[in-house]
Tab-separated table of C-alpha atoms in Angstrom:
chain	number	residue	atom	x	y	z
F	921	GLU	CA	0.456	-0.112	-0.065
F	922	GLY	CA	2.758	2.361	0.828
F	923	ILE	CA	4.904	1.803	-2.312
F	924	THR	CA	1.316	2.066	-4.292
F	925	ARG	CA	0.758	5.541	-2.529
F	926	PHE	CA	4.380	6.831	-3.122
F	927	THR	CA	4.328	5.537	-6.735
F	928	VAL	CA	0.763	7.645	-7.337
F	929	GLY	CA	2.374	10.646	-5.908
F	930	LEU	CA	5.626	10.417	-7.971
F	931	GLY	CA	3.255	9.981	-11.244
F	932	LYS	CA	1.341	12.570	-10.228
F	933	LYS	CA	4.457	14.956	-9.931
F	934	ALA	CA	6.525	13.879	-12.789
F	935	LEU	CA	3.441	13.131	-15.399
F	936	LEU	CA	0.818	15.691	-14.372
F	937	ALA	CA	2.249	18.334	-12.321
F	938	ASN	CA	5.245	19.017	-14.371
F	939	THR	CA	2.944	18.675	-18.008
F	940	CYS	CA	0.462	21.563	-16.367
F	941	GLY	CA	3.543	23.674	-15.257
F	942	SER	CA	4.812	23.840	-18.838
F	943	LEU	CA	1.771	24.534	-20.489
F	944	SER	CA	0.874	26.982	-18.081
F	945	ASP	CA	4.424	28.801	-18.613
F	946	ASN	CA	3.582	28.391	-22.450
F	947	LEU	CA	0.138	30.049	-22.441
F	948	LEU	CA	1.016	32.861	-19.516
F	949	VAL	CA	4.577	33.926	-19.204
F	950	ALA	CA	7.396	31.769	-17.493
F	951	ASP	CA	8.650	32.329	-13.663
F	952	SER	CA	12.281	32.742	-15.235
F	953	LEU	CA	11.366	35.810	-17.215
F	954	ILE	CA	9.056	37.258	-14.689
F	955	ALA	CA	11.895	37.319	-12.186
F	956	SER	CA	14.641	38.369	-14.630
F	957	SER	CA	12.601	40.917	-16.768
F	958	PRO	CA	9.222	42.263	-15.424
F	959	ASP	CA	9.009	44.761	-18.227
F	960	VAL	CA	9.506	41.876	-21.090
F	961	ALA	CA	7.049	39.826	-19.248
F	962	LEU	CA	4.444	42.290	-19.563
F	963	ALA	CA	5.024	42.834	-22.846
F	964	GLU	CA	4.777	38.915	-23.415
F	965	LEU	CA	1.737	38.880	-21.758
F	966	SER	CA	0.025	41.627	-23.935
F	967	SER	CA	0.516	39.203	-26.686
F	968	ARG	CA	-1.813	36.496	-25.410
F	969	SER	CA	-5.064	36.025	-26.234
F	970	VAL	CA	-8.190	35.679	-23.516
F	971	ALA	CA	-8.417	32.177	-24.090
F	972	GLY	CA	-4.671	31.689	-23.395
F	973	ILE	CA	-4.793	33.715	-20.345
F	974	PHE	CA	-7.725	31.579	-19.044
F	975	PHE	CA	-6.506	28.240	-19.554
F	976	GLY	CA	-2.909	29.249	-18.473
F	977	VAL	CA	-4.651	30.439	-15.096
F	978	LEU	CA	-6.160	26.919	-15.275
F	979	PHE	CA	-3.277	24.702	-15.696
F	980	TYR	CA	-1.484	26.834	-12.936
F	981	MET	CA	-4.425	25.884	-10.506
F	982	LEU	CA	-3.901	22.254	-11.598
F	983	GLN	CA	-0.080	22.451	-11.411
F	984	ILE	CA	-0.265	24.060	-7.677
F	985	TYR	CA	-2.598	21.069	-6.750
F	986	LEU	CA	-1.257	18.377	-8.123
F	987	ASP	CA	2.312	19.281	-7.056
F	988	PHE	CA	1.174	19.992	-3.322
F	989	SER	CA	-0.751	16.882	-3.159
F	990	ALA	CA	1.601	14.654	-4.791
F	991	TYR	CA	4.168	15.627	-2.280
F	992	SER	CA	1.491	14.750	0.191
F	993	ASP	CA	1.028	10.987	-1.462
F	994	MET	CA	4.528	10.645	-1.344
F	995	ALA	CA	5.051	11.588	2.057
F	996	ILE	CA	1.879	9.255	3.056
F	997	GLY	CA	3.312	6.270	1.081
F	998	MET	CA	7.029	6.806	2.509
F	999	GLY	CA	5.071	6.738	6.164
F	1000	LEU	CA	3.294	3.651	5.361
F	1001	MET	CA	6.560	2.002	4.498
F	1002	VAL	CA	7.955	2.285	7.560
F	1003	GLY	CA	4.632	2.017	9.954
F	1004	PHE	CA	3.618	5.400	10.042
F	1005	HIS	CA	0.252	6.612	9.342
F	1006	PHE	CA	-0.067	10.271	8.096
F	1007	LYS	CA	-3.329	12.196	7.873
F	1008	GLU	CA	-4.744	13.161	4.278
F	1009	ASN	CA	-3.561	16.763	3.236
F	1010	PHE	CA	-6.122	17.490	0.381
F	1011	ASN	CA	-9.766	16.537	-0.010
F	1012	TYR	CA	-10.365	17.387	-3.657
F	1013	PRO	CA	-10.542	21.216	-2.664
F	1014	TYR	CA	-11.583	22.314	-6.595
F	1015	ILE	CA	-14.845	20.650	-5.835
F	1016	ALA	CA	-15.368	22.813	-2.599
F	1017	ASN	CA	-19.048	25.051	-2.780
F	1018	SER	CA	-17.473	27.939	-0.872
F	1019	VAL	CA	-14.054	29.648	0.070
F	1020	THR	CA	-14.274	28.358	3.465
F	1021	ASP	CA	-15.121	24.810	2.210
F	1022	PHE	CA	-11.928	25.131	0.034
F	1023	TRP	CA	-9.936	25.916	2.877
F	1024	ARG	CA	-11.186	23.011	4.653
F	1025	ARG	CA	-10.192	20.590	1.996
F	1026	TRP	CA	-7.040	22.427	1.016
F	1027	HIS	CA	-3.538	21.693	2.950
F	1028	MET	CA	-5.631	20.345	6.021
F	1029	SER	CA	-2.432	20.136	8.244
F	1030	LEU	CA	-1.755	23.554	7.999
F	1031	GLY	CA	-5.214	24.923	8.014
F	1032	ALA	CA	-5.603	22.708	11.423
F	1033	TRP	CA	-2.607	24.302	12.816
F	1034	MET	CA	-3.708	27.618	11.917
F	1035	ARG	CA	-7.068	27.071	13.635
F	1036	GLU	CA	-5.558	25.850	16.664
F	1037	PHE	CA	-2.903	28.467	17.078
F	1038	VAL	CA	-3.846	31.645	15.349
F	1039	PHE	CA	-7.455	31.650	14.343
F	1040	TYR	CA	-8.835	30.896	18.017
F	1041	PRO	CA	-6.142	32.788	20.191
F	1042	VAL	CA	-6.920	35.890	17.797
F	1043	MET	CA	-10.648	35.625	18.284
F	1044	LEU	CA	-10.267	35.307	22.153
F	1045	SER	CA	-7.472	37.654	22.318
F	1046	LYS	CA	-7.944	40.844	24.600
F	1047	PRO	CA	-7.706	43.372	21.724
F	1048	VAL	CA	-10.552	41.996	19.627
F	1049	THR	CA	-12.541	41.169	22.423
F	1050	ALA	CA	-12.165	44.982	23.233
F	1051	VAL	CA	-13.230	45.965	20.042
F	1052	SER	CA	-15.872	43.695	19.949
F	1053	LYS	CA	-17.653	44.967	22.971
F	1054	LYS	CA	-17.375	48.363	21.702
F	1055	ALA	CA	-18.884	47.393	18.439
F	1056	ARG	CA	-21.826	45.535	20.135
F	1057	LYS	CA	-22.420	48.819	22.273
F	1058	ARG	CA	-22.253	51.100	19.570
F	1059	PHE	CA	-23.672	49.303	16.530
F	1060	GLY	CA	-25.488	46.290	18.142
F	1061	ALA	CA	-24.876	42.666	19.047
F	1062	TYR	CA	-24.579	41.668	15.402
F	1063	ALA	CA	-21.460	43.920	14.918
F	1064	GLY	CA	-20.073	42.825	18.107
F	1065	LYS	CA	-20.628	39.063	16.791
F	1066	ILE	CA	-18.875	39.440	13.407
F	1067	VAL	CA	-15.855	41.222	14.906
F	1068	PRO	CA	-13.731	38.373	15.901
F	1069	SER	CA	-14.998	36.299	13.128
F	1070	VAL	CA	-13.820	39.077	10.713
F	1071	SER	CA	-10.330	39.938	12.423
F	1072	ALA	CA	-9.312	36.210	12.910
F	1073	PRO	CA	-9.328	35.209	8.963
F	1074	LEU	CA	-7.382	38.667	7.970
F	1075	VAL	CA	-4.428	37.149	10.302
F	1076	VAL	CA	-4.484	33.594	9.558
F	1077	PHE	CA	-4.495	34.392	5.555
F	1078	PHE	CA	-1.755	37.066	6.022
F	1079	LEU	CA	0.303	34.164	7.794
F	1080	ILE	CA	-0.653	31.992	5.225
F	1081	GLY	CA	0.302	34.118	2.164
F	1082	ILE	CA	3.829	34.631	4.192
F	1083	TRP	CA	4.236	31.076	4.503
F	1084	HIS	CA	3.622	29.963	0.905
F	1085	GLY	CA	6.342	32.643	0.017
F	1086	LEU	CA	7.641	36.210	1.268
F	1087	THR	CA	6.570	37.783	-1.620
F	1088	TRP	CA	3.677	40.293	-2.431
F	1089	GLN	CA	2.008	37.721	-4.706
F	1090	TYR	CA	1.223	35.068	-1.962
F	1091	ILE	CA	0.438	38.001	0.649
F	1092	VAL	CA	-2.137	39.489	-1.661
F	1093	ASN	CA	-3.562	36.114	-2.431
F	1094	GLY	CA	-3.747	35.391	1.000
F	1095	LEU	CA	-5.611	38.545	2.068
F	1096	TYR	CA	-8.029	38.187	-0.764
F	1097	ASN	CA	-9.073	35.034	0.509
F	1098	ALA	CA	-9.283	36.320	3.768
F	1099	LEU	CA	-11.692	39.467	2.732
F	1100	LEU	CA	-13.915	36.660	0.828
F	1101	ILE	CA	-14.210	34.511	4.000
F	1102	SER	CA	-14.866	37.658	6.061
F	1103	ALA	CA	-17.186	39.126	3.684
F	1104	SER	CA	-19.226	35.563	3.546
F	1105	VAL	CA	-19.257	35.460	7.544
F	1106	ALA	CA	-20.450	39.191	7.862
F	1107	LEU	CA	-23.192	38.528	5.034
F	1108	ALA	CA	-23.999	35.093	5.875
F	1109	PRO	CA	-27.658	36.195	7.901
F	1110	PHE	CA	-28.515	38.117	4.729
F	1111	ASN	CA	-27.269	35.297	2.157
F	1112	LYS	CA	-29.823	32.818	4.303
F	1113	LYS	CA	-32.880	35.399	4.461
F	1114	LEU	CA	-32.257	35.934	0.672
F	1115	THR	CA	-32.148	32.280	-0.164
F	1116	GLU	CA	-35.007	31.606	2.064
F	1117	LYS	CA	-37.380	34.702	0.325
F	1118	LEU	CA	-36.329	33.061	-3.211
F	1119	ARG	CA	-37.242	29.664	-2.080
F	1120	ILE	CA	-33.569	28.185	-3.460
F	1121	ASN	CA	-33.666	24.568	-2.524
F	1122	THR	CA	-29.815	24.392	-1.658
F	1123	ALA	CA	-29.941	20.684	-1.950
F	1124	ASN	CA	-30.500	20.970	-5.493
F	1125	PRO	CA	-27.630	19.477	-7.570
F	1126	LEU	CA	-27.836	22.697	-9.925
F	1127	PHE	CA	-27.344	24.866	-7.303
F	1128	VAL	CA	-24.883	22.692	-5.751
F	1129	LEU	CA	-23.123	22.512	-9.294
F	1130	PHE	CA	-23.411	26.795	-9.053
F	1131	GLN	CA	-21.916	26.728	-5.827
F	1132	ILE	CA	-18.701	24.819	-6.917
F	1133	LEU	CA	-18.399	26.815	-10.180
F	1134	ARG	CA	-18.568	29.758	-8.509
F	1135	THR	CA	-15.927	29.038	-5.845
F	1136	PHE	CA	-13.792	27.639	-8.575
F	1137	VAL	CA	-14.035	31.122	-10.614
F	1138	VAL	CA	-13.422	33.004	-7.265
F	1139	VAL	CA	-10.345	31.052	-6.397
F	1140	ALA	CA	-9.229	31.221	-9.796
F	1141	ILE	CA	-9.195	35.147	-9.519
F	1142	GLY	CA	-6.711	34.654	-6.474
F	1143	TYR	CA	-4.147	33.017	-8.450
F	1144	VAL	CA	-4.167	35.533	-10.836
F	1145	PHE	CA	-2.040	37.441	-8.449
F	1146	ASP	CA	0.180	34.534	-8.276
F	1147	VAL	CA	1.400	34.537	-11.860
F	1148	ALA	CA	2.034	38.305	-12.374
F	1149	ALA	CA	4.918	39.844	-12.216
F	1150	ASP	CA	3.865	42.590	-10.036
F	1151	PHE	CA	0.614	44.166	-8.957
F	1152	ALA	CA	0.288	46.073	-11.878
F	1153	ASP	CA	0.539	43.198	-13.988
F	1154	SER	CA	-2.243	41.400	-12.347
F	1155	ILE	CA	-4.461	44.556	-12.902
F	1156	TYR	CA	-3.721	44.439	-16.473
F	1157	THR	CA	-4.529	40.655	-16.799
F	1158	PHE	CA	-8.025	41.287	-15.171
F	1159	GLN	CA	-8.249	44.019	-18.144
F	1160	MET	CA	-7.701	41.914	-20.623
F	1161	ILE	CA	-9.809	39.015	-19.226
F	1162	LEU	CA	-12.835	41.947	-19.014
F	1163	THR	CA	-12.083	43.822	-22.020
F	1164	ASP	CA	-10.327	41.454	-24.511
F	1165	GLN	CA	-7.938	43.987	-24.887
């Protein structure tokens, strides 16, 4: 079993992840060019089609997932060979129905560590508790309730961005996800009321499919920051996608 799991991980890395990485570099701009000549990389990107950018980001998403999950598969396989049982680290994150669900499925060991040692300590910290009490007195119980739930993701995902790499791309992507999760927490009561008012059956397969596709697109937007040479380049990429110019 351990050899099989290790072989699957090795094949996933060598055959799938590396292939997706090459396709992404060809459709977008290679990381080496971004690092050495950002201006040339931007000029190169401007020559790409919207379809090319779309599939480039798609292959980048697959590369990142296949890379990380392949290493996890190999580690789990090696552990099994010597009698250790490591926990699963990925649970099909690209079929998540929300950004929160995505992060429950993505890099689960990191998520569990962040919840225990960062998320809950920040929520229960004295500064956040003090702000929550002030918000409750001034704006009502709802405001006081969401302050901790909004503050903790900002800290967690800022640290997750730094953990992935001390570059602006990962930090911005982390904060982007933090804002999405904070907004979903803050708007949850309104979304529930809207769903009930429109009589939407949340168990309907079509609605579930809509949630999965919506989450996939929202996550993909965050990856645009990862593949851009700089922040201006990411804005230009969004402009190209939206205007085809």
